[in-house]
Coordinates of C-alpha atoms and ligand atoms in Angstrom, one line a residue:
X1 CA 3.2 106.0 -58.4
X2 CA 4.9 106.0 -54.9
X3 CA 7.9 108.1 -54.6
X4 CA 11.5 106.3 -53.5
X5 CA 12.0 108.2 -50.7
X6 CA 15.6 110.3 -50.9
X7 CA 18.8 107.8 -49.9
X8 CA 20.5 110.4 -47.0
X9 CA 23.5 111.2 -48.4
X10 CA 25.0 114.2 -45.7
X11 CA 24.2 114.3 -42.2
X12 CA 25.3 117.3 -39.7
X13 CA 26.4 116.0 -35.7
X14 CA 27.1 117.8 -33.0
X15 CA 27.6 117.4 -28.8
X16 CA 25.5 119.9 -27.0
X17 CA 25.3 120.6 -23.7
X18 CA 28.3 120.0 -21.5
X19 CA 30.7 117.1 -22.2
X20 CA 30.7 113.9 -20.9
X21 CA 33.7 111.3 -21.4
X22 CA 32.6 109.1 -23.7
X23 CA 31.7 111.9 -26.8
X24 CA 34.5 111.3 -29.2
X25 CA 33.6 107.3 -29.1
X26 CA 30.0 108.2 -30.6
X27 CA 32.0 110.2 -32.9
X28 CA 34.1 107.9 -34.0
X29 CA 31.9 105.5 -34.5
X30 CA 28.9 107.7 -36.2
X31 CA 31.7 108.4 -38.6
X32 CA 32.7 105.0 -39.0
X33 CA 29.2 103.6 -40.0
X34 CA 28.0 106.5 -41.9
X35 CA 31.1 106.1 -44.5
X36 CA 30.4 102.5 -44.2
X37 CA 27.0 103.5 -45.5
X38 CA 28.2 105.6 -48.1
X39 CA 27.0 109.2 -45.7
X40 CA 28.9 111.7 -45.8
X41 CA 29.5 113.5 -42.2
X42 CA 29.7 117.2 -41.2
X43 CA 30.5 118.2 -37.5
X44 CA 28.9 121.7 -36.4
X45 CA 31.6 123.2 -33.9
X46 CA 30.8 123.7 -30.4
X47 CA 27.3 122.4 -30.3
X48 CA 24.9 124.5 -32.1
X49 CA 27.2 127.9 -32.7
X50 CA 28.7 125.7 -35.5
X51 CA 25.1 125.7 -37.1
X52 CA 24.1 129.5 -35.9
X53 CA 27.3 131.0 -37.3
X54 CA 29.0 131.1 -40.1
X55 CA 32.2 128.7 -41.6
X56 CA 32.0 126.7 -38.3
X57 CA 30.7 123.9 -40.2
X58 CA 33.9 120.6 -40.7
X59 CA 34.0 117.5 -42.5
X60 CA 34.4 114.3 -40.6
X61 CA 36.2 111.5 -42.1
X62 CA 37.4 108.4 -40.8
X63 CA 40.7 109.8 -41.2
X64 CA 39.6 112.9 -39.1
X65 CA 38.2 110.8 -36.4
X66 CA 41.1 108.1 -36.3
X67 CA 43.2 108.0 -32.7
X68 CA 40.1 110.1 -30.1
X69 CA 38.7 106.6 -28.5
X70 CA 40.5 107.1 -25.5
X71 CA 40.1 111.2 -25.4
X72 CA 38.2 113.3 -23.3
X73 CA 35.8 116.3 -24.3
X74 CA 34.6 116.3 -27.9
X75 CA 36.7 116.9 -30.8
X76 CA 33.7 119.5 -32.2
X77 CA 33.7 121.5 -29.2
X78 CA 30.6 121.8 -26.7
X79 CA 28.6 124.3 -25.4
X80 CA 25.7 125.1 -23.2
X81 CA 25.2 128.9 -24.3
X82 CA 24.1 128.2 -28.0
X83 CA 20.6 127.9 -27.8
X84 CA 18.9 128.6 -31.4
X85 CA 15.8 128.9 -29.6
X86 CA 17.3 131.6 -26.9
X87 CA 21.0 132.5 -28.7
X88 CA 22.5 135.4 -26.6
X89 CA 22.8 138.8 -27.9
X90 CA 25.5 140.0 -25.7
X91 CA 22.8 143.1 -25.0
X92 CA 21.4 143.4 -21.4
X93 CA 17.6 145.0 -22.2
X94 CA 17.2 141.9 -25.1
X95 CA 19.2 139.2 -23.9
X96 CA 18.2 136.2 -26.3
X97 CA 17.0 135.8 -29.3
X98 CA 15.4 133.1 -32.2
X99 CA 18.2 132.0 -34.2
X100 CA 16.4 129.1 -35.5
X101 CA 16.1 130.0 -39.1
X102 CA 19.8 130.7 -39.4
X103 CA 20.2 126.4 -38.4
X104 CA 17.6 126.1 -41.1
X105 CA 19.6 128.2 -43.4
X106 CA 22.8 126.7 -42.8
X107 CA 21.3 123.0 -42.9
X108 CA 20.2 123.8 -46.3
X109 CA 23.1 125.7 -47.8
X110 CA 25.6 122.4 -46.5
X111 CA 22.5 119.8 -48.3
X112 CA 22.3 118.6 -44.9
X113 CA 19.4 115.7 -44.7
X114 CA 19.8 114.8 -41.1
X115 CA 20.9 116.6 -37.8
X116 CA 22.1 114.1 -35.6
X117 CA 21.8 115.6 -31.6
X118 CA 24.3 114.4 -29.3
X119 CA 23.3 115.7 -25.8
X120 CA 21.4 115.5 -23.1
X121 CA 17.8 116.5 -22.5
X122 CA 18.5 120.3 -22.9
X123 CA 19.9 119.5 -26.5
X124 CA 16.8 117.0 -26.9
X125 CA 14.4 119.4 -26.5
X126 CA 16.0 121.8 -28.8
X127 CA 16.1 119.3 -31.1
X128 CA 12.5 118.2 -30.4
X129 CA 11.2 121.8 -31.3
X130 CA 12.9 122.0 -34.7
X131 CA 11.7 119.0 -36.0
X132 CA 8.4 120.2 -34.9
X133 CA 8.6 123.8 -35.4
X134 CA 10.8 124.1 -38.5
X135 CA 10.7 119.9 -39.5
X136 CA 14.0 119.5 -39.5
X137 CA 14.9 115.4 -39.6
X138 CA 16.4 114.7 -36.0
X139 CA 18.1 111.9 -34.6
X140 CA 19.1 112.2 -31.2
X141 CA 21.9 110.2 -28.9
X142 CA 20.9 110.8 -25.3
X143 CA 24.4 111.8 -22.9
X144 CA 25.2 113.0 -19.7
X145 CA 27.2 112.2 -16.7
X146 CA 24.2 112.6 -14.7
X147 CA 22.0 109.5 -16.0
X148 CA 18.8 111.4 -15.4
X149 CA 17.1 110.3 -18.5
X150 CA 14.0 108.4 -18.3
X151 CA 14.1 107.3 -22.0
X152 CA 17.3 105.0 -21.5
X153 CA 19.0 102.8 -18.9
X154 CA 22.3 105.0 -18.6
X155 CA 23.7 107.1 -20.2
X156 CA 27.5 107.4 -21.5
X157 CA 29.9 109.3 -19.1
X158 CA 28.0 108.5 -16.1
X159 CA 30.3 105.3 -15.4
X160 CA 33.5 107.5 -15.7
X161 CA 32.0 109.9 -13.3
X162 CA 30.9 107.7 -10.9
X163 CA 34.8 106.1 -11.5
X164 CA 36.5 109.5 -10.4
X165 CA 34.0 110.2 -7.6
X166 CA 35.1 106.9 -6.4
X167 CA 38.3 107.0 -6.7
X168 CA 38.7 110.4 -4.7
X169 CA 36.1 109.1 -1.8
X170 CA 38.7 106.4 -1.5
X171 CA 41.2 108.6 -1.6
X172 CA 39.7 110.6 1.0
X173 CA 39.4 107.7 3.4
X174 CA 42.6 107.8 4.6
X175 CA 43.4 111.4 5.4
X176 CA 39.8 111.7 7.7
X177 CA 40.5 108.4 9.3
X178 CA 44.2 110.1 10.1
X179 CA 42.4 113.3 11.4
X180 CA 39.0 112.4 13.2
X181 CA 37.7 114.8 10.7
X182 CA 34.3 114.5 8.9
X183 CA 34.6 114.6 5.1
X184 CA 32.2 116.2 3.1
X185 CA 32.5 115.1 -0.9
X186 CA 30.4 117.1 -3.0
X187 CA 29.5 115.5 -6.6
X188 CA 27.6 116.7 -9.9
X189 CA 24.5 115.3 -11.0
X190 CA 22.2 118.3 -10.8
X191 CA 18.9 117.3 -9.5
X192 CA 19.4 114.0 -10.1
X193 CA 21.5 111.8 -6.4
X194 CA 22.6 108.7 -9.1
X195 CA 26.3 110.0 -9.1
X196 CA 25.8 110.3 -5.6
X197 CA 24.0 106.9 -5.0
X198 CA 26.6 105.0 -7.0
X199 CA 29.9 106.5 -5.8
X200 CA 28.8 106.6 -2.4
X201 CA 28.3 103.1 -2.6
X202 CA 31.4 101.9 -4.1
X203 CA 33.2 104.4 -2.3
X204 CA 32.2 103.3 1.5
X205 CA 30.0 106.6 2.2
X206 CA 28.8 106.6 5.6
X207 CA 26.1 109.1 4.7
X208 CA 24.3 109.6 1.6
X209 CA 22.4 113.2 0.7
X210 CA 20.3 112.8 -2.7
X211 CA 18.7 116.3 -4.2
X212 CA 15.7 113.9 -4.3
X213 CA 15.0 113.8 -0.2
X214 CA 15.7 117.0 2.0
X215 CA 17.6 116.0 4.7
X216 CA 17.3 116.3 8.2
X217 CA 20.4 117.4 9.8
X218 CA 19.5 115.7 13.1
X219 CA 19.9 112.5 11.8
X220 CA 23.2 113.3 10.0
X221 CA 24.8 114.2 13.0
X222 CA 23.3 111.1 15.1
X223 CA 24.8 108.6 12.6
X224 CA 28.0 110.7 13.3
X225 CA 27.6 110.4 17.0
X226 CA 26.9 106.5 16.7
X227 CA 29.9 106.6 14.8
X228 CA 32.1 107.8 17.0
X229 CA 30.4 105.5 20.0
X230 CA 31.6 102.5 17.5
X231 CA 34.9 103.3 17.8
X232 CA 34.7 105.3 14.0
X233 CA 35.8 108.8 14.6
X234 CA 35.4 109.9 11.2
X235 CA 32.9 110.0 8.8
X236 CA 32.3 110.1 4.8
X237 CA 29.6 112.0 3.5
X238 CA 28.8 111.9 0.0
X239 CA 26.2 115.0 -0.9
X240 CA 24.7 115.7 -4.1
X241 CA 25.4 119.3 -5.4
X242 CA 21.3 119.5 -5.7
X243 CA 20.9 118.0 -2.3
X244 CA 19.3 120.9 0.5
X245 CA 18.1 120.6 4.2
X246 CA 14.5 120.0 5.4
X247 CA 12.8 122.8 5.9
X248 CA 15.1 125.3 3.2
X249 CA 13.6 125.3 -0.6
X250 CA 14.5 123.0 -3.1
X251 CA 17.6 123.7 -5.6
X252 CA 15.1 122.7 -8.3
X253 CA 14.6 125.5 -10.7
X254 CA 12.9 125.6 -14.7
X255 CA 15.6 126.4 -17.1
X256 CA 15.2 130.2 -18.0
X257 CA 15.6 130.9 -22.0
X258 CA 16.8 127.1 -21.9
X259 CA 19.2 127.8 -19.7
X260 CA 19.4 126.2 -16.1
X261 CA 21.1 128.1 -13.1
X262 CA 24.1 126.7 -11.8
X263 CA 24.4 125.1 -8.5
X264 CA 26.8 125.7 -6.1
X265 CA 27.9 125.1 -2.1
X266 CA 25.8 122.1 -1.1
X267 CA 29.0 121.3 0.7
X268 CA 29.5 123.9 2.5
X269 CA 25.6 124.6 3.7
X270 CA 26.1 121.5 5.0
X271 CA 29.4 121.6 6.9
X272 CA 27.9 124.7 8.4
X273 CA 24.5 122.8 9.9
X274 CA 26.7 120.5 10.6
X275 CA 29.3 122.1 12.6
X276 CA 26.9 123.4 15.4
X277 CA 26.0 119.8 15.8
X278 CA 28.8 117.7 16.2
X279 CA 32.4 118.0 17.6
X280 CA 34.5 116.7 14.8
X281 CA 36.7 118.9 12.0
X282 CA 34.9 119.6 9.2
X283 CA 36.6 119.7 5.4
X284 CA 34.8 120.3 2.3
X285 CA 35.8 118.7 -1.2
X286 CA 34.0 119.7 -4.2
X287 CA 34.7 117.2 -7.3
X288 CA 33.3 119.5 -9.7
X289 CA 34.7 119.2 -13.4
X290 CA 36.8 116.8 -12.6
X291 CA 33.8 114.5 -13.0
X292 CA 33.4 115.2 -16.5
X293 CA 37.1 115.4 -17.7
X294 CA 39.6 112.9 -18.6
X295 CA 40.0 109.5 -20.7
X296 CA 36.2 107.1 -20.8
X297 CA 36.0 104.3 -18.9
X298 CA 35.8 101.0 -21.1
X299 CA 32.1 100.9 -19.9
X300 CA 31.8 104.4 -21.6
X301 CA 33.5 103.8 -24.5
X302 CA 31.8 101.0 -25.7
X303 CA 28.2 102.9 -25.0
X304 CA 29.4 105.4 -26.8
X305 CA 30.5 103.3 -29.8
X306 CA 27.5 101.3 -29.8
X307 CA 25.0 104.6 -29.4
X308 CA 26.9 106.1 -32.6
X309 CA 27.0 103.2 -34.4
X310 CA 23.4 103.1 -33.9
X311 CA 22.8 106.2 -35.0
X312 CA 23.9 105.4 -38.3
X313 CA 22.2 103.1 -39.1
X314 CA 19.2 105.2 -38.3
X315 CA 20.2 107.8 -40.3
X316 CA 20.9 105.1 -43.4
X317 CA 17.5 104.3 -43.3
X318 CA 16.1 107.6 -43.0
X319 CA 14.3 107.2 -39.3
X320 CA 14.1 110.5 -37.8
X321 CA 12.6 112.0 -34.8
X322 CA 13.9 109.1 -32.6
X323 CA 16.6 108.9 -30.2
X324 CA 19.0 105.9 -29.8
X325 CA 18.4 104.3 -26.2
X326 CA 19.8 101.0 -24.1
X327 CA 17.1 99.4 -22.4
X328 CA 18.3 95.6 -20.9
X329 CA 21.6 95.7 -22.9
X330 CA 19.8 96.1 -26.1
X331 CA 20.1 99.6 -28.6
X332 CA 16.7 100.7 -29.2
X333 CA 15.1 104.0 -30.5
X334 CA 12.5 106.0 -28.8
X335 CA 10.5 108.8 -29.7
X336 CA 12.7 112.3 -29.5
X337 CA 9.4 113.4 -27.4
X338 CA 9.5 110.9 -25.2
X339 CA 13.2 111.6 -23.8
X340 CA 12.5 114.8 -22.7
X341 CA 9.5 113.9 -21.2
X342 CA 10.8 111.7 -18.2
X343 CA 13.8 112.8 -16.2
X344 CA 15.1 110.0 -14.2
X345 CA 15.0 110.4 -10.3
X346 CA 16.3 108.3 -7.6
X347 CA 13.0 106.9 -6.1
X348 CA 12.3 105.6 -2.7
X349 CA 12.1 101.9 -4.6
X350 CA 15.2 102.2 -5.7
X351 CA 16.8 98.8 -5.1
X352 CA 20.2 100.3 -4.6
X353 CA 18.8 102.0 -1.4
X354 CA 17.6 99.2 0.1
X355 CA 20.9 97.7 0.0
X356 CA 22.7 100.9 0.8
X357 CA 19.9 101.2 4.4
X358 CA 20.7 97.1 5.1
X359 CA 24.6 98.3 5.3
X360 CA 23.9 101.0 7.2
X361 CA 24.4 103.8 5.2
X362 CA 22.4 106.8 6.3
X363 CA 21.0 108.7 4.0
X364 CA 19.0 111.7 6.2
Ligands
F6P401 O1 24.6 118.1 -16.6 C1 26.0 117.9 -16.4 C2 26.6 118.8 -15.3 O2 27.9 118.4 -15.2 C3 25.8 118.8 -14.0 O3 26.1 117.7 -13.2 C4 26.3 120.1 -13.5 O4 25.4 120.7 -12.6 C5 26.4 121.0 -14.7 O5 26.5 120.1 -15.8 C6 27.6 121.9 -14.6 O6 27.5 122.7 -15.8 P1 28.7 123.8 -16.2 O7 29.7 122.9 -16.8 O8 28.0 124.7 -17.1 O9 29.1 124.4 -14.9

């Protein structure tokens, strides 16, 4: 006789990686649908160190999620240094070990059926390798500010990004125009130029640098010359914290133990080319975290709520090993393999930079 397979009665979530606005509406929502469904919820703290360690493991409740719509950051807590696969020891000869059995341990002693994986493709892959390695049931919801994965359209916290990094180009405007300077705006987005594309866009960038082409630091300065002959003695450039010269090697490095490098002072490699080529002031701004903090946008907030949603409905009818995804407006799933296969790069057919080279926007 065919067994009934088991009804999932407890799932675990957690937001790995770093944050992206947008979390706590997943959370609310996963939390929503699962009780709906008769789950109950358990939230590991701070990404997987609620799952490694001990008594970091808290119920979720509507109750417990009611009021965080609106909030930044992620009510559980996030991290990037909690790899099970590569967990620090705090000891320089051994610097990492396997934790893995410890998420299996504490998966089992909380009855947990399903671990639900909200990250980006860091946390995918993690989660990827324990259902294959150790078969835990996975369900993944992709995130990150930087929309480089393949396996979905966009991801949540990208649009409040790209919102910030537009607001302070605009805001920028005013004081270069006031000075003749040239404004350099250095945004997130790793190796990936979409926050770079999109506020550079909606934010009037003269000159665009994607991590995706070198640039040629001749041609930066000529736009800023035909600049000035126009009349426009200032200039916005919008530079990608990946983004490097011609001729310099790439920023582009394998994550080490799972964990990538950090990249810094793409700004300022540039104001210095730049300054032995043109006459203008140079001033540096560096967005940094500011791109990731603060309230989601609506856009954000009702990805998120649809991509948790999602989730549990997944997780109600005990599909694993699939990843929720938007693809044309519609919430799909697709293989937890398949989104960390394809990051997502800003290609030369992009359509956005065909529009951005009719309006004259330079991009190196
Ligand atoms: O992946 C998101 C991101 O914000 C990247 O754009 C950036 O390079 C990185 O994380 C920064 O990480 P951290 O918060 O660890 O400095």
């Amino acid at each position: 006789m065919a067994q009934t397979p088991k009804r999932t009665e407890r799932v675990a979530i957690l937001t790995g990686g770093g944050d992206a606005p947008g979390l706590n509406a997943v959370l609310r929502a996963f939390v929503r649908v699962s009780h709906h469904h008769g789950i109950e919820v358990y939230g590991s703290e701070d990404g997987f160190e609620g799952l490694v360690q001990r008594n970091r493991m808290v119920k979720l409740t509507p109750g417990s999620v009611r009021g965080i719509l609106a909030r930044g950051g992620s009510i559980l807590g996030c991290s990037n240094r909690a790899n099970p696969f590569a967990y620090p020891t705090g000891t320089e000869s051994d610097p990492y070990e396997d934790r893995t059995q410890d998420v299996v341990e504490r998966l089992r002693s909380h009855g947990i059926d399903i671990l639900v994986l909200v990250g980006g493709d860091g946390t995918m892959d993690i989660g990827h390798r324990l259902s294959q390695q150790h078969k835990v049931p996975v369900v993944g919801i992709p995130k990150t500010i930087d929309n480089d994965l393949g396996a979905t359209d966009v991801t949540f916290g990208f649009d409040t990004a790209v919102t910030t990094a537009t607001w302070a180009i605009d805001t920028l405007h005013s004081t270069a125009e006031a000075h003749d300077r040239i404004m350099i705006v250095e945004v997130m987005g790793r190796y990936a130029g979409w926050i770079a594309l999109h506020s550079g866009m909606a934010g009037g960038a003269d000159i665009i640098l994607l991590p995706e082409r070198p640039y040629d630091i001749e041609r930066v300065a000529t736009k800023i010359r035909q600049r000035a002959q126009q009349g426009s003695t200032f200039s916005i450039v919008v530079v990608g914290e990946g983004a490097y010269p011609k001729g310099t090697p790439s920023t582009e490095a394998s994550p080490v133990d799972g964990h990538l490098p950090k990249l810094q002072g793409a700004a300022a490699t540039l104001a210095q080319h730049l300054g032995a080529q043109v006459p203008h002031e140079i001033r540096t701004t560096v967005l940094g975290h500011l791109q990731r903090g603060g309230s989601p946008s609506p856009a954000d907030r009702i990805l998120g709520t649809r991509f948790g949603a999602a989730a549990a409905d997944l997780c109600a009818k005990g599909i694993t090993q699939r990843m929720v995804s938007i693809r044309n407006e519609q919430i799909v799933d697709v293989a937890l393999k398949e989104a960390v296969q394809n990051p997502k790069r800003v290609t030369d057919s992009e359509p956005l930079i065909a529009t951005a080279k009719a309006i004259g926007i330079e991009f190196g």
